[in-house]
Each structure stands twice: as C-alpha cells, then as structure tokens.
Coordinates of C-alpha atoms in Angstrom, one line a residue:
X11 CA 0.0 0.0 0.0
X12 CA 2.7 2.5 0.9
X13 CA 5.8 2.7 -1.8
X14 CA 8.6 0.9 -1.1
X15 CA 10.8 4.3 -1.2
X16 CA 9.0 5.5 1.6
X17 CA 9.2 9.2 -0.2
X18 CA 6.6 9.1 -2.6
X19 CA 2.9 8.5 -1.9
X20 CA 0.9 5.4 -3.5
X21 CA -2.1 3.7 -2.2
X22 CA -0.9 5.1 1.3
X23 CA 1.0 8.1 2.0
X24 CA 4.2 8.2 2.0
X25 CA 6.1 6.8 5.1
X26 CA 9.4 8.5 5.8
X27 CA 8.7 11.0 8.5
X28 CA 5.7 10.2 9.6
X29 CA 6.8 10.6 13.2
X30 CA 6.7 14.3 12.3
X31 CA 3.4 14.8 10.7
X32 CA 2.3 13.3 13.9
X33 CA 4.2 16.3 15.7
X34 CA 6.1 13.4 17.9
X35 CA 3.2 12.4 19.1
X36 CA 4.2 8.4 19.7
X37 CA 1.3 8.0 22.1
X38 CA -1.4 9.0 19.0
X39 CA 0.6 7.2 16.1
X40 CA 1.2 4.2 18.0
X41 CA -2.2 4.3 18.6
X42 CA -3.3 4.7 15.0
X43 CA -1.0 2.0 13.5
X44 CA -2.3 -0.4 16.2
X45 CA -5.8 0.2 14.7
X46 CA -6.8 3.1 12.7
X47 CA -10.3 2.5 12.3
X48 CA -10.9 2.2 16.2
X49 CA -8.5 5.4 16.7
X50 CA -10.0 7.6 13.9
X51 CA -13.7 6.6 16.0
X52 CA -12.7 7.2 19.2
X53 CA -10.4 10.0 19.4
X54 CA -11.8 12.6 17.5
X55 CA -8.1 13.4 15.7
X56 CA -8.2 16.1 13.6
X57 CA -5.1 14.9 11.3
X58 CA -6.1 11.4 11.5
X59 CA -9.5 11.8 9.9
X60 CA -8.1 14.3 7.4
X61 CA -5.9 11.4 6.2
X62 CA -8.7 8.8 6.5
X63 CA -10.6 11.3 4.1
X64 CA -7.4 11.9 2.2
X65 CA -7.0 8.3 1.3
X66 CA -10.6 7.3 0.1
X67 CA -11.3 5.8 3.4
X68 CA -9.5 3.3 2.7
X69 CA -8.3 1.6 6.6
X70 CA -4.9 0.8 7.2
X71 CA -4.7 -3.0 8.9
X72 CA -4.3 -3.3 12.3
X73 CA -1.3 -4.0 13.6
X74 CA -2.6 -4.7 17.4
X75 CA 0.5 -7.0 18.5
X76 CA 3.1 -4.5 18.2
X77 CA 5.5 -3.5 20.5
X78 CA 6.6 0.1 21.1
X79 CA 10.0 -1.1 20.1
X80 CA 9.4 -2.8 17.3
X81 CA 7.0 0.0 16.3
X82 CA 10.5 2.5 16.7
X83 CA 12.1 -0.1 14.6
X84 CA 9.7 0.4 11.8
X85 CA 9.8 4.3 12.3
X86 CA 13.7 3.9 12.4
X87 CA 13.5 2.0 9.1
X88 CA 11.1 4.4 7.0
X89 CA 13.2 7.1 8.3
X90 CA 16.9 6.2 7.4
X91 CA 15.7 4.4 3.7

C-alpha cells in the first residue's frame, strides 16, 4: 500500500517522517497504527480523519500486536531508507 521508497505517496501516504506529521506524538501514532479505524472513531483526531478522508477511506490494517519497540524499529527504518 505505501511505496517501497517510503518518499513518494501510492495507495498510502508516503512513510518516511511520519513521526513528524504526527508532531512526535508516539502515544497517537502508535495508537493509529495499532488500529486506525478504532483510533479515527474514538479519538476525534483532527489529522487522523483528514488522512482517513485523504486516502478514500481506505483503513490501514491493524497491527494490534506491536511493540513500542518494534514500532520504533519500523519508524527507524522508514526514516533512514
């Protein structure tokens, strides 16, 4: 869904520095990569329902089992690609 150079958009947005666009905020992004859908619902996020409408609607899977550290890992990744 997202492109594989993590610079350019495709069916997602694109992924390097996504921490940013979140201003930081690892408590909300964590959040929304565990499960958008129930995050976009029940937090009233102005940024995350602009990307929800952004993108068609179309949900991002749920990640649910993540750890914060593997979820830096991922950010880590995206970010130095």
């Amino acid at each position: 869904c997202h492109n594989n150079n993590m610079k350019a958009d495709m069916t997602g947005p694109a992924l390097g520095g996504v921490l940013e666009r979140w201003n930081d905020d690892t408590t909300k992004l964590y959040s929304f990569i565990r499960n958008s859908q129930a995050y976009i619902l029940n937090e009233n996020d102005p940024y995350a329902t602009a990307l929800y409408e952004e993108w068609q609607k179309l949900p991002m899977q749920s990640f649910p089992n993540l750890t914060d550290e593997q979820i830096d890992s991922i950010l880590d990744y995206f970010n130095n690609i």
